[in-house]
Amino acid sequence: MTVAIRPASDTFTPRQQVVLTAALDLLVEAGDGLTMTAVARRASCSKETLYKWFGDRDGLLTATVQWQAAKVRVPAVDRKTLDPVSLKLSIQQFARDLLSTIAGTTSVALNRLAITHATEDNGLGAIVLDNGRFTMGKRLKPVLEAGRDARMLRFDNAETAFRTFFGLVLRDVQIRLLLGDKFTLTAKEIEADAERATEQFFTLYGTNQAPRAR
Amino acid sequence: MTVAIRPASDTFTPRQQVVLTAALDLLVEAGDGLTMTAVARRASCSKETLYKWFGDRDGLLTATVQWQAAKVRVPAVDRKTLDPVSLKLSIQQFARDLLSTIAGTTSVALNRLAITHATEDNGLGAIVLDNGRFTMGKRLKPVLEAGRDARMLRFDNAETAFRTFFGLVLRDVQIRLLLGDKFTLTAKEIEADAERATEQFFTLYGTNQAPRAR
DNA sequence: GCCGAACCGTAACGTACGGTACACCTCCGA
DNA sequence: TCGGAGGTGTACCGTACGTTACGGTTCGGC
C-alpha cells in the first residue's frame, strides 16, 4: 500500500507552489470541475508551462494532492514525560487535530477528488490513504504503545485499537461531509467531540491506572 | 435533509428495471465512466428511449440510485420480546448487516458516484445519505430506546448513541474502500467485527442489566 | 546591447460524449 | 390487411475540455 512519493516532492519552486496553491483553491471551489485553463488563469501562467511542469492533468492533480498531503502535520508526543494526564491530553489533542482536519474544506475536496478517481491507475486514492488514514495511524501508535507499556492502556493490537479510536472520533462526520451534508463543526463542538471520543477510548482500552470518567 | 422521492419510484416497468440493472452493473464496473451509449448497448435499448424515460443522464443516475437505495433493507426488531440477550443479538445483527452492506461493491460504487456529484444540485448525495446513513439511524433508534426503557442501555440522546455505534462498526472501512484500498471482508470477519462493535457499544452504553464481556 | 532560454497568452485541434433526428422494425387492435 | 404507437439502431450535432502549436515577451548571463 505504500506509494512511491516523488523524491523531490517538497522541492517545488516558489512559482510552482503558486500554481499548486491555485489548483488547490480551485479544487475546493469547483471540485473535479477544475480545468487546466482555469488553473493557468488563476496562477497567471500558460497552459504550456503547466504541461511542461506536470506532464498532464493527472500529474498536476497528483502533485497538488501530494503537496497538500505533505502539509498535514500530526503532533508527536513526548514519551518521556508520560503520566496518565499527559497521555490522555495527548490523545485528546490528536483527536481534535484529526477531526478538525477531516472536517476542513480542503480535506473534503481532496478526498472527493481521490474517491472520484479511485478506480483509475493514477494513485490518487492510495496517496490520500497513505498521507491521511495510514499516516495518522503511524503517528498515534507509538503513543498508544507507550501507554500500554506504562500499564495505562490495554490492547492486543495497536492497529486495531487505532481503528476503533478512528471510528470513535470521526463516526459519521466524514461520510456525511463527503456526501454534501451541510453541517459545520464549531471549535467548541470539535473540542467536545475530541473529549468524548477520548473518554470512550479510555473506557474501552484504559486500565485503572488511567483517568476514568463517565 | 429529507429528499422528495418520486411518488412512483418503485413502479418501474420490468423493462425499465432491466435498464436500471444494466446501469447499476455498469456503475459498479466503470464508476462514473458510465455513458448513455454503454447503458443503451448493455440494456439493448436505444438512447432515445433512455432520454424519453429518464429525461437526461442525471435522471437516469438518480433513478438508479433511488431504485437501488430502496432495496436496502434493515432488520426490524420486535420490541415485545425484549430481554438482554435478544437486545444484544438484534444490535449485533444490525451491525453485521450494516457492515456487509457498506462493504459491498454496490454500496461503494453508489457512494462514489454520489460523492463525485455531491457539489451539484442534483440530490444524489442527499438521496444516498437519506437512504443510507439516516435510514439506518431511524431503524436502530427504536431498538436503542427500547433498550433504554428496559434499563439495559443508558444514554441521553439516541442520535448521539447511534453515531457512536456507527463509528464503532464501520471505523475506517468505508473511507478505505471508497479510496480504493483493496481489502475484502470475509463473512467471518464481518461477524467478528459486528460482535466486537456490539461488545464495545455495550461497554460504553450498557448497564449492569445488560450482558457485559471484555 | 545581445542571445537564448524560459515563460506568457491565445488560438486551434482532436476527441469523447450528451443529446437529437430519423429511418426502420414489430406488435397489436380494428 | 392496415395503421399507428412504441421501440431499436445509427448517424449526426454541439460543446467542453485536454492537449498542442506558435508568436510575442521577459530576464539572466556575457
Tab-separated table of C-alpha atoms (C1' of nucleotides) in Angstrom:
chain	number	residue	atom	x	y	z
A	1	MET	CA	0.000	0.000	0.000
A	2	THR	CA	2.976	2.276	0.354
A	3	VAL	CA	3.184	4.654	-2.534
A	4	ALA	CA	6.320	5.905	-4.124
A	5	ILE	CA	6.491	9.563	-3.309
A	6	ARG	CA	8.411	11.723	-5.713
A	7	PRO	CA	11.862	12.154	-4.258
A	8	ALA	CA	11.644	15.873	-4.762
A	9	SER	CA	8.010	16.169	-3.826
A	10	ASP	CA	8.716	19.042	-1.475
A	11	THR	CA	11.190	20.803	-3.720
A	12	PHE	CA	8.722	22.725	-5.773
A	13	THR	CA	9.931	26.131	-6.778
A	14	PRO	CA	8.054	29.076	-5.316
A	15	ARG	CA	6.465	29.694	-8.698
A	16	GLN	CA	5.308	26.110	-8.859
A	17	GLN	CA	3.885	26.379	-5.382
A	18	VAL	CA	1.844	29.334	-6.540
A	19	VAL	CA	0.455	27.119	-9.265
A	20	LEU	CA	-0.273	24.325	-6.821
A	21	THR	CA	-1.961	26.725	-4.443
A	22	ALA	CA	-4.137	27.964	-7.259
A	23	ALA	CA	-5.001	24.413	-8.201
A	24	LEU	CA	-5.863	23.583	-4.614
A	25	ASP	CA	-8.090	26.638	-4.290
A	26	LEU	CA	-9.893	25.753	-7.472
A	27	LEU	CA	-10.238	22.210	-6.251
A	28	VAL	CA	-12.008	23.411	-3.141
A	29	GLU	CA	-14.200	25.724	-5.161
A	30	ALA	CA	-15.047	23.662	-8.189
A	31	GLY	CA	-14.099	20.153	-7.236
A	32	ASP	CA	-13.261	17.996	-10.181
A	33	GLY	CA	-14.632	20.703	-12.445
A	34	LEU	CA	-11.166	22.160	-12.294
A	35	THR	CA	-9.790	22.807	-15.763
A	36	MET	CA	-6.274	23.401	-16.927
A	37	THR	CA	-7.366	26.720	-18.378
A	38	ALA	CA	-8.744	27.828	-15.030
A	39	VAL	CA	-5.548	26.868	-13.221
A	40	ALA	CA	-3.446	28.709	-15.773
A	41	ARG	CA	-5.579	31.802	-15.495
A	42	ARG	CA	-5.663	31.739	-11.700
A	43	ALA	CA	-1.923	31.279	-11.452
A	44	SER	CA	-1.181	33.691	-14.279
A	45	CYS	CA	0.793	31.160	-16.182
A	46	SER	CA	0.391	29.489	-19.511
A	47	LYS	CA	-1.031	26.071	-20.064
A	48	GLU	CA	2.130	25.116	-21.852
A	49	THR	CA	4.025	25.711	-18.634
A	50	LEU	CA	1.589	23.534	-16.750
A	51	TYR	CA	2.147	20.728	-19.207
A	52	LYS	CA	5.876	21.169	-19.115
A	53	TRP	CA	5.997	21.056	-15.342
A	54	PHE	CA	3.400	18.426	-14.566
A	55	GLY	CA	3.090	16.388	-17.729
A	56	ASP	CA	-0.657	16.257	-17.933
A	57	ARG	CA	-3.762	16.965	-15.906
A	58	ASP	CA	-3.255	13.845	-13.867
A	59	GLY	CA	0.255	14.913	-12.983
A	60	LEU	CA	-0.963	18.287	-11.825
A	61	LEU	CA	-3.649	16.744	-9.659
A	62	THR	CA	-1.228	14.230	-8.228
A	63	ALA	CA	1.320	16.915	-7.442
A	64	THR	CA	-1.361	19.012	-5.790
A	65	VAL	CA	-2.555	16.151	-3.637
A	66	GLN	CA	0.976	15.180	-2.643
A	67	TRP	CA	1.916	18.723	-1.881
A	68	GLN	CA	-1.092	19.325	0.335
A	69	ALA	CA	-0.949	15.898	1.946
A	70	ALA	CA	2.634	16.508	2.942
A	71	LYS	CA	1.488	19.557	4.853
A	72	VAL	CA	-0.714	17.558	7.190
A	73	ARG	CA	1.081	17.530	10.451
A	74	VAL	CA	0.106	15.358	13.340
A	75	PRO	CA	1.537	16.104	16.718
A	76	ALA	CA	4.229	13.877	18.057
A	77	VAL	CA	4.137	13.021	21.713
A	78	ASP	CA	6.994	13.036	24.091
A	79	ARG	CA	7.300	9.582	25.505
A	80	LYS	CA	9.486	10.679	28.372
A	81	THR	CA	7.016	12.655	30.383
A	82	LEU	CA	4.360	10.012	30.396
A	83	ASP	CA	1.787	10.230	33.117
A	84	PRO	CA	-1.908	9.440	32.945
A	85	VAL	CA	-2.945	13.018	32.475
A	86	SER	CA	-0.475	13.862	29.738
A	87	LEU	CA	-1.243	10.625	27.916
A	88	LYS	CA	-4.893	11.450	27.868
A	89	LEU	CA	-4.246	15.015	26.834
A	90	SER	CA	-2.023	13.849	24.019
A	91	ILE	CA	-4.660	11.519	22.718
A	92	GLN	CA	-7.347	14.123	23.068
A	93	GLN	CA	-5.289	16.653	21.187
A	94	PHE	CA	-4.695	14.094	18.490
A	95	ALA	CA	-8.436	13.546	18.249
A	96	ARG	CA	-9.024	17.262	17.958
A	97	ASP	CA	-6.484	17.668	15.186
A	98	LEU	CA	-7.782	14.638	13.338
A	99	LEU	CA	-11.354	15.794	13.492
A	100	SER	CA	-10.678	19.376	12.510
A	101	THR	CA	-8.505	18.240	9.620
A	102	ILE	CA	-11.067	15.821	8.265
A	103	ALA	CA	-13.877	18.325	8.671
A	104	GLY	CA	-11.974	21.004	6.791
A	105	THR	CA	-12.983	22.023	3.310
A	106	THR	CA	-9.567	21.141	1.926
A	107	SER	CA	-9.696	17.610	3.217
A	108	VAL	CA	-13.212	17.141	1.907
A	109	ALA	CA	-12.274	18.406	-1.538
A	110	LEU	CA	-9.134	16.285	-1.662
A	111	ASN	CA	-10.895	13.144	-0.555
A	112	ARG	CA	-13.688	13.764	-3.044
A	113	LEU	CA	-11.177	14.049	-5.828
A	114	ALA	CA	-9.316	10.945	-4.771
A	115	ILE	CA	-12.523	8.946	-4.432
A	116	THR	CA	-13.715	10.091	-7.833
A	117	HIS	CA	-10.541	8.771	-9.392
A	118	ALA	CA	-10.023	5.835	-7.074
A	119	THR	CA	-10.662	3.253	-9.765
A	120	GLU	CA	-8.107	4.633	-12.183
A	121	ASP	CA	-4.493	3.674	-12.032
A	122	ASN	CA	-3.213	7.057	-11.013
A	123	GLY	CA	-2.551	6.557	-7.340
A	124	LEU	CA	-4.643	9.408	-6.034
A	125	GLY	CA	-6.648	7.222	-3.707
A	126	ALA	CA	-3.537	5.488	-2.458
A	127	ILE	CA	-1.757	8.782	-1.917
A	128	VAL	CA	-4.585	10.182	0.147
A	129	LEU	CA	-4.865	6.947	2.086
A	130	ASP	CA	-1.165	6.929	2.802
A	131	ASN	CA	-0.898	10.549	3.808
A	132	GLY	CA	-4.212	10.557	5.617
A	133	ARG	CA	-5.509	7.490	7.317
A	134	PHE	CA	-2.275	5.497	7.446
A	135	THR	CA	-0.027	8.340	8.469
A	136	MET	CA	-2.416	9.081	11.304
A	137	GLY	CA	-2.154	5.509	12.448
A	138	LYS	CA	1.620	5.550	12.332
A	139	ARG	CA	1.734	8.734	14.359
A	140	LEU	CA	-0.599	7.677	17.119
A	141	LYS	CA	0.574	4.111	17.508
A	142	PRO	CA	3.755	4.957	19.435
A	143	VAL	CA	1.650	6.932	21.864
A	144	LEU	CA	-0.725	4.059	22.345
A	145	GLU	CA	2.119	1.623	22.812
A	146	ALA	CA	3.790	3.915	25.288
A	147	GLY	CA	0.519	3.989	27.190
A	148	ARG	CA	0.383	0.227	27.115
A	149	ASP	CA	3.960	-0.129	28.315
A	150	ALA	CA	3.110	2.200	31.167
A	151	ARG	CA	0.137	-0.002	32.069
A	152	MET	CA	-2.308	2.748	31.327
A	153	LEU	CA	-3.806	1.140	28.256
A	154	ARG	CA	-4.617	-2.448	27.496
A	155	PHE	CA	-4.919	-3.886	23.992
A	156	ASP	CA	-3.535	-6.694	21.893
A	157	ASN	CA	-3.106	-4.922	18.627
A	158	ALA	CA	-2.221	-1.269	18.255
A	159	GLU	CA	-3.632	-1.204	14.743
A	160	THR	CA	-6.995	-2.487	15.909
A	161	ALA	CA	-7.028	-0.077	18.803
A	162	PHE	CA	-6.300	2.792	16.478
A	163	ARG	CA	-9.083	1.791	14.126
A	164	THR	CA	-11.539	1.885	16.983
A	165	PHE	CA	-10.199	5.262	18.019
A	166	PHE	CA	-10.595	6.453	14.435
A	167	GLY	CA	-14.219	5.356	14.427
A	168	LEU	CA	-14.938	6.922	17.785
A	169	VAL	CA	-13.549	10.267	16.686
A	170	LEU	CA	-14.978	10.550	13.189
A	171	ARG	CA	-18.156	8.485	13.445
A	172	ASP	CA	-20.319	9.601	10.504
A	173	VAL	CA	-18.713	13.000	10.083
A	174	GLN	CA	-16.519	12.255	7.098
A	175	ILE	CA	-19.042	10.371	5.002
A	176	ARG	CA	-21.707	12.980	5.656
A	177	LEU	CA	-19.422	15.798	4.588
A	178	LEU	CA	-18.273	13.879	1.531
A	179	LEU	CA	-21.884	13.325	0.543
A	180	GLY	CA	-22.540	17.028	0.759
A	181	ASP	CA	-24.375	17.173	4.055
A	182	LYS	CA	-24.145	20.806	5.057
A	183	PHE	CA	-23.210	20.781	8.655
A	184	THR	CA	-20.314	22.503	10.278
A	185	LEU	CA	-18.390	21.828	13.420
A	186	THR	CA	-17.537	24.734	15.632
A	187	ALA	CA	-14.272	24.743	17.528
A	188	LYS	CA	-16.280	24.123	20.651
A	189	GLU	CA	-18.013	21.090	19.167
A	190	ILE	CA	-14.733	19.709	17.912
A	191	GLU	CA	-13.253	20.062	21.360
A	192	ALA	CA	-16.266	18.372	22.939
A	193	ASP	CA	-16.166	15.553	20.396
A	194	ALA	CA	-12.466	15.030	20.972
A	195	GLU	CA	-13.048	14.809	24.695
A	196	ARG	CA	-15.966	12.431	24.296
A	197	ALA	CA	-14.037	10.176	21.936
A	198	THR	CA	-11.062	10.141	24.265
A	199	GLU	CA	-13.222	9.295	27.259
A	200	GLN	CA	-14.846	6.478	25.342
A	201	PHE	CA	-11.492	5.217	24.162
A	202	PHE	CA	-10.207	5.078	27.718
A	203	THR	CA	-13.385	3.367	28.805
A	204	LEU	CA	-12.727	0.658	26.231
A	205	TYR	CA	-8.964	0.378	26.457
A	206	GLY	CA	-7.932	2.066	29.684
A	207	THR	CA	-6.779	0.412	32.863
A	208	ASN	CA	-7.465	1.627	36.357
A	209	GLN	CA	-4.113	3.386	36.094
A	210	ALA	CA	-5.669	5.777	33.667
A	211	PRO	CA	-8.153	8.523	34.447
A	212	ARG	CA	-11.715	7.379	34.010
A	213	ALA	CA	-14.897	9.342	33.772
A	214	ARG	CA	-18.405	8.894	32.515
B	1	MET	CA	-32.335	16.966	4.526
B	2	THR	CA	-35.349	14.893	3.559
B	3	VAL	CA	-35.487	14.394	-0.150
B	4	ALA	CA	-38.554	14.229	-2.273
B	5	ILE	CA	-38.755	10.689	-3.534
B	6	ARG	CA	-40.543	10.188	-6.803
B	7	PRO	CA	-44.053	9.042	-5.947
B	8	ALA	CA	-43.762	6.164	-8.362
B	9	SER	CA	-40.143	5.397	-7.626
B	10	ASP	CA	-40.881	1.716	-7.212
B	11	THR	CA	-43.264	1.419	-10.126
B	12	PHE	CA	-40.699	0.938	-12.808
B	13	THR	CA	-41.803	-1.390	-15.552
B	14	PRO	CA	-39.867	-4.640	-15.873
B	15	ARG	CA	-38.232	-3.297	-18.995
B	16	GLN	CA	-37.161	-0.189	-17.138
B	17	GLN	CA	-35.792	-2.305	-14.349
B	18	VAL	CA	-33.667	-4.117	-16.880
B	19	VAL	CA	-32.264	-0.757	-17.902
B	20	LEU	CA	-31.661	0.241	-14.294
B	21	THR	CA	-29.954	-3.038	-13.589
B	22	ALA	CA	-27.704	-2.516	-16.577
B	23	ALA	CA	-26.905	0.980	-15.378
B	24	LEU	CA	-26.128	-0.293	-11.913
B	25	ASP	CA	-23.853	-3.002	-13.260
B	26	LEU	CA	-22.007	-0.501	-15.373
B	27	LEU	CA	-21.755	1.782	-12.386
B	28	VAL	CA	-20.032	-0.934	-10.418
B	29	GLU	CA	-17.754	-1.771	-13.306
B	30	ALA	CA	-16.874	1.622	-14.691
B	31	GLY	CA	-17.908	4.049	-11.996
B	32	ASP	CA	-18.701	7.460	-13.317
B	33	GLY	CA	-17.284	6.442	-16.667
B	34	LEU	CA	-20.728	5.133	-17.407
B	35	THR	CA	-22.036	6.540	-20.674
B	36	MET	CA	-25.529	6.657	-22.089
B	37	THR	CA	-24.344	4.711	-25.100
B	38	ALA	CA	-22.968	1.961	-22.895
B	39	VAL	CA	-26.200	1.704	-20.935
B	40	ALA	CA	-28.209	1.556	-24.140
B	41	ARG	CA	-25.981	-1.163	-25.530
B	42	ARG	CA	-25.980	-3.198	-22.329
B	43	ALA	CA	-29.752	-2.996	-21.982
B	44	SER	CA	-30.362	-3.446	-25.709
B	45	CYS	CA	-32.361	-0.328	-25.974
B	46	SER	CA	-31.914	2.933	-27.816
B	47	LYS	CA	-30.578	6.093	-26.374
B	48	GLU	CA	-33.753	7.812	-27.406
B	49	THR	CA	-35.701	5.533	-25.108
B	50	LEU	CA	-33.370	6.354	-22.247
B	51	TYR	CA	-33.985	10.026	-22.758
B	52	LYS	CA	-37.724	9.546	-23.036
B	53	TRP	CA	-37.872	7.578	-19.809
B	54	PHE	CA	-35.349	9.382	-17.661
B	55	GLY	CA	-35.055	12.823	-19.165
B	56	ASP	CA	-31.313	13.113	-19.131
B	57	ARG	CA	-28.212	11.462	-17.751
B	58	ASP	CA	-28.845	12.912	-14.333
B	59	GLY	CA	-32.331	11.478	-14.306
B	60	LEU	CA	-31.034	8.044	-15.158
B	61	LEU	CA	-28.422	8.173	-12.425
B	62	THR	CA	-30.934	9.466	-9.906
B	63	ALA	CA	-33.415	6.767	-10.792
B	64	THR	CA	-30.717	4.133	-10.494
B	65	VAL	CA	-29.624	5.374	-7.102
B	66	GLN	CA	-33.182	5.595	-5.801
B	67	TRP	CA	-34.055	2.202	-7.153
B	68	GLN	CA	-31.075	0.536	-5.535
B	69	ALA	CA	-31.317	2.503	-2.327
B	70	ALA	CA	-34.925	1.429	-1.901
B	71	LYS	CA	-33.738	-2.161	-1.937
B	72	VAL	CA	-31.592	-1.728	1.157
B	73	ARG	CA	-33.368	-3.495	3.919
B	74	VAL	CA	-32.537	-3.076	7.551
B	75	PRO	CA	-33.872	-5.554	10.029
B	76	ALA	CA	-36.699	-4.512	12.264
B	77	VAL	CA	-36.664	-5.666	15.846
B	78	ASP	CA	-39.558	-6.945	17.837
B	79	ARG	CA	-39.872	-4.782	20.891
B	80	LYS	CA	-42.156	-7.217	22.676
B	81	THR	CA	-39.713	-9.979	23.433
B	82	LEU	CA	-37.046	-7.785	24.868
B	83	ASP	CA	-34.516	-9.421	27.088
B	84	PRO	CA	-30.816	-8.703	27.431
B	85	VAL	CA	-29.778	-11.457	25.109
B	86	SER	CA	-32.196	-10.677	22.301
B	87	LEU	CA	-31.401	-6.971	22.520
B	88	LYS	CA	-27.763	-7.655	22.085
B	89	LEU	CA	-28.387	-10.103	19.280
B	90	SER	CA	-30.587	-7.600	17.495
B	91	ILE	CA	-27.942	-4.940	17.693
B	92	GLN	CA	-25.250	-7.334	16.626
B	93	GLN	CA	-27.255	-8.453	13.635
B	94	PHE	CA	-27.829	-4.851	12.742
B	95	ALA	CA	-24.104	-4.254	12.887
B	96	ARG	CA	-23.483	-7.239	10.661
B	97	ASP	CA	-25.974	-6.075	8.054
B	98	LEU	CA	-24.687	-2.539	8.158
B	99	LEU	CA	-21.106	-3.603	7.704
B	100	SER	CA	-21.758	-6.078	4.930
B	101	THR	CA	-23.885	-3.554	3.067
B	102	ILE	CA	-21.331	-0.783	3.288
B	103	ALA	CA	-18.505	-3.138	2.330
B	104	GLY	CA	-20.365	-4.352	-0.748
B	105	THR	CA	-19.270	-3.315	-4.218
B	106	THR	CA	-22.661	-1.833	-4.990
B	107	SER	CA	-22.608	0.429	-1.974
B	108	VAL	CA	-19.083	1.535	-2.736
B	109	ALA	CA	-19.938	2.365	-6.339
B	110	LEU	CA	-23.092	4.214	-5.365
B	111	ASN	CA	-21.368	6.236	-2.690
B	112	ARG	CA	-18.536	7.070	-5.061
B	113	LEU	CA	-20.985	8.352	-7.609
B	114	ALA	CA	-22.894	10.380	-5.041
B	115	ILE	CA	-19.710	11.865	-3.620
B	116	THR	CA	-18.447	12.752	-7.069
B	117	HIS	CA	-21.622	14.715	-7.719
B	118	ALA	CA	-22.169	15.929	-4.190
B	119	THR	CA	-21.471	19.545	-5.054
B	120	GLU	CA	-24.004	19.699	-7.858
B	121	ASP	CA	-27.629	20.430	-7.250
B	122	ASN	CA	-28.920	17.054	-8.268
B	123	GLY	CA	-29.677	15.462	-4.930
B	124	LEU	CA	-27.556	12.351	-5.351
B	125	GLY	CA	-25.612	12.928	-2.172
B	126	ALA	CA	-28.757	13.701	-0.248
B	127	ILE	CA	-30.516	10.639	-1.629
B	128	VAL	CA	-27.713	8.356	-0.595
B	129	LEU	CA	-27.489	9.994	2.801
B	130	ASP	CA	-31.209	9.631	3.338
B	131	ASN	CA	-31.448	6.053	2.205
B	132	GLY	CA	-28.162	5.071	3.801
B	133	ARG	CA	-26.916	6.720	6.921
B	134	PHE	CA	-30.182	8.342	8.057
B	135	THR	CA	-32.421	5.389	7.338
B	136	MET	CA	-30.045	3.245	9.359
B	137	GLY	CA	-30.344	5.639	12.260
B	138	LYS	CA	-34.119	5.676	12.080
B	139	ARG	CA	-34.250	1.904	12.082
B	140	LEU	CA	-31.947	1.315	15.010
B	141	LYS	CA	-33.136	4.117	17.247
B	142	PRO	CA	-36.344	2.382	18.370
B	143	VAL	CA	-34.255	-0.595	19.384
B	144	LEU	CA	-31.892	1.566	21.363
B	145	GLU	CA	-34.757	3.368	23.047
B	146	ALA	CA	-36.444	0.123	23.872
B	147	GLY	CA	-33.207	-0.966	25.467
B	148	ARG	CA	-33.068	2.226	27.442
B	149	ASP	CA	-36.670	1.909	28.584
B	150	ALA	CA	-35.853	-1.571	29.759
B	151	ARG	CA	-32.896	-0.218	31.737
B	152	MET	CA	-30.427	-2.165	29.645
B	153	LEU	CA	-28.895	0.839	27.958
B	154	ARG	CA	-28.094	4.269	29.255
B	155	PHE	CA	-27.747	7.366	27.097
B	156	ASP	CA	-29.117	10.857	26.814
B	157	ASN	CA	-29.511	11.112	23.109
B	158	ALA	CA	-30.361	8.238	20.815
B	159	GLU	CA	-28.910	10.063	17.843
B	160	THR	CA	-25.582	10.506	19.558
B	161	ALA	CA	-25.574	6.920	20.721
B	162	PHE	CA	-26.266	5.759	17.186
B	163	ARG	CA	-23.456	7.864	15.781
B	164	THR	CA	-21.032	6.230	18.177
B	165	PHE	CA	-22.369	2.831	17.200
B	166	PHE	CA	-21.923	3.770	13.554
B	167	GLY	CA	-18.308	4.680	14.205
B	168	LEU	CA	-17.621	1.541	16.190
B	169	VAL	CA	-18.974	-0.668	13.430
B	170	LEU	CA	-17.511	0.969	10.342
B	171	ARG	CA	-14.347	2.568	11.734
B	172	ASP	CA	-12.137	3.193	8.683
B	173	VAL	CA	-13.728	0.569	6.456
B	174	GLN	CA	-15.885	2.812	4.317
B	175	ILE	CA	-13.338	5.519	3.624
B	176	ARG	CA	-10.685	2.964	2.799
B	177	LEU	CA	-12.927	1.192	0.334
B	178	LEU	CA	-14.038	4.459	-1.211
B	179	LEU	CA	-10.419	5.435	-1.685
B	180	GLY	CA	-9.745	2.198	-3.493
B	181	ASP	CA	-7.975	0.272	-0.772
B	182	LYS	CA	-8.168	-3.302	-1.905
B	183	PHE	CA	-9.179	-5.224	1.126
B	184	THR	CA	-12.085	-7.532	1.494
B	185	LEU	CA	-14.049	-8.661	4.483
B	186	THR	CA	-14.934	-12.297	4.746
B	187	ALA	CA	-18.210	-13.311	6.312
B	188	LYS	CA	-16.241	-14.477	9.303
B	189	GLU	CA	-14.511	-11.142	9.711
B	190	ILE	CA	-17.775	-9.282	9.370
B	191	GLU	CA	-19.292	-11.438	12.054
B	192	ALA	CA	-16.313	-10.879	14.332
B	193	ASP	CA	-16.387	-7.143	13.724
B	194	ALA	CA	-20.094	-6.985	14.456
B	195	GLU	CA	-19.562	-8.816	17.700
B	196	ARG	CA	-16.649	-6.613	18.710
B	197	ALA	CA	-18.555	-3.437	17.913
B	198	THR	CA	-21.567	-4.641	19.850
B	199	GLU	CA	-19.447	-5.541	22.845
B	200	GLN	CA	-17.820	-2.163	22.789
B	201	PHE	CA	-21.148	-0.442	22.431
B	202	PHE	CA	-22.469	-2.227	25.487
B	203	THR	CA	-19.320	-1.387	27.372
B	204	LEU	CA	-19.952	2.264	26.669
B	205	TYR	CA	-23.710	2.413	26.932
B	206	GLY	CA	-24.806	-0.733	28.737
B	207	THR	CA	-25.986	-1.025	32.307
B	208	ASN	CA	-25.319	-3.936	34.582
B	209	GLN	CA	-28.658	-5.299	33.376
B	210	ALA	CA	-27.067	-6.000	30.041
B	211	PRO	CA	-24.577	-8.722	29.254
B	212	ARG	CA	-21.032	-7.499	29.576
B	213	ALA	CA	-17.854	-9.004	28.350
B	214	ARG	CA	-14.359	-7.917	27.580
C	1	DG	C1'	23.131	45.804	-26.058
C	2	DC	C1'	22.718	40.813	-27.491
C	3	DC	C1'	21.372	35.974	-27.210
C	4	DG	C1'	18.945	32.166	-25.827
C	5	DA	C1'	16.026	30.046	-22.652
C	6	DA	C1'	12.006	30.111	-20.153
C	7	DC	C1'	7.503	31.718	-19.977
C	8	DC	C1'	3.002	34.021	-21.226
C	9	DG	C1'	-1.365	34.435	-23.861
C	10	DT	C1'	-4.140	32.635	-27.162
C	11	DA	C1'	-5.740	30.216	-30.960
C	12	DA	C1'	-6.513	25.874	-32.825
C	13	DC	C1'	-7.002	20.721	-32.997
C	14	DG	C1'	-8.861	16.150	-31.629
C	15	DT	C1'	-11.827	13.565	-29.043
C	16	DA	C1'	-15.391	11.995	-26.117
C	17	DC	C1'	-19.866	12.218	-25.020
C	18	DG	C1'	-24.525	14.161	-24.029
C	19	DG	C1'	-28.309	14.918	-26.591
C	20	DT	C1'	-31.356	14.734	-31.059
C	21	DA	C1'	-33.295	13.299	-35.552
C	22	DC	C1'	-34.687	9.804	-38.404
C	23	DA	C1'	-35.403	5.504	-40.820
C	24	DC	C1'	-36.853	1.017	-39.935
C	25	DC	C1'	-38.953	-2.806	-37.331
C	26	DT	C1'	-42.575	-5.163	-34.501
C	27	DC	C1'	-46.629	-5.824	-32.479
C	28	DC	C1'	-51.469	-5.214	-31.714
C	29	DG	C1'	-56.156	-3.867	-32.198
C	30	DA	C1'	-59.727	-2.696	-35.678
D	1	DT	C1'	-54.868	-6.013	-44.074
D	2	DC	C1'	-53.677	-1.928	-42.326
D	3	DG	C1'	-52.200	1.867	-39.494
D	4	DG	C1'	-50.157	3.731	-35.692
D	5	DA	C1'	-47.702	3.524	-31.257
D	6	DG	C1'	-43.667	2.387	-29.201
D	7	DG	C1'	-39.081	0.689	-29.612
D	8	DT	C1'	-34.348	-0.120	-31.904
D	9	DG	C1'	-30.126	1.169	-34.271
D	10	DT	C1'	-27.483	4.679	-36.251
D	11	DA	C1'	-25.904	8.779	-37.938
D	12	DC	C1'	-25.289	13.312	-36.628
D	13	DC	C1'	-24.692	17.883	-33.998
D	14	DG	C1'	-22.864	20.910	-30.373
D	15	DT	C1'	-19.971	21.537	-26.722
D	16	DA	C1'	-16.496	21.142	-23.317
D	17	DC	C1'	-12.035	20.304	-22.427
D	18	DG	C1'	-7.430	18.175	-22.697
D	19	DT	C1'	-3.623	18.903	-25.420
D	20	DT	C1'	-0.621	21.129	-28.763
D	21	DA	C1'	1.426	24.840	-31.521
D	22	DC	C1'	3.090	29.340	-32.110
D	23	DG	C1'	4.166	34.202	-31.889
D	24	DG	C1'	5.396	37.653	-28.528
D	25	DT	C1'	7.713	38.925	-24.087
D	26	DT	C1'	10.669	38.885	-20.048
D	27	DC	C1'	15.048	38.026	-17.961
D	28	DG	C1'	19.661	36.468	-16.678
D	29	DG	C1'	24.431	35.964	-18.411
D	30	DC	C1'	28.074	37.862	-21.325
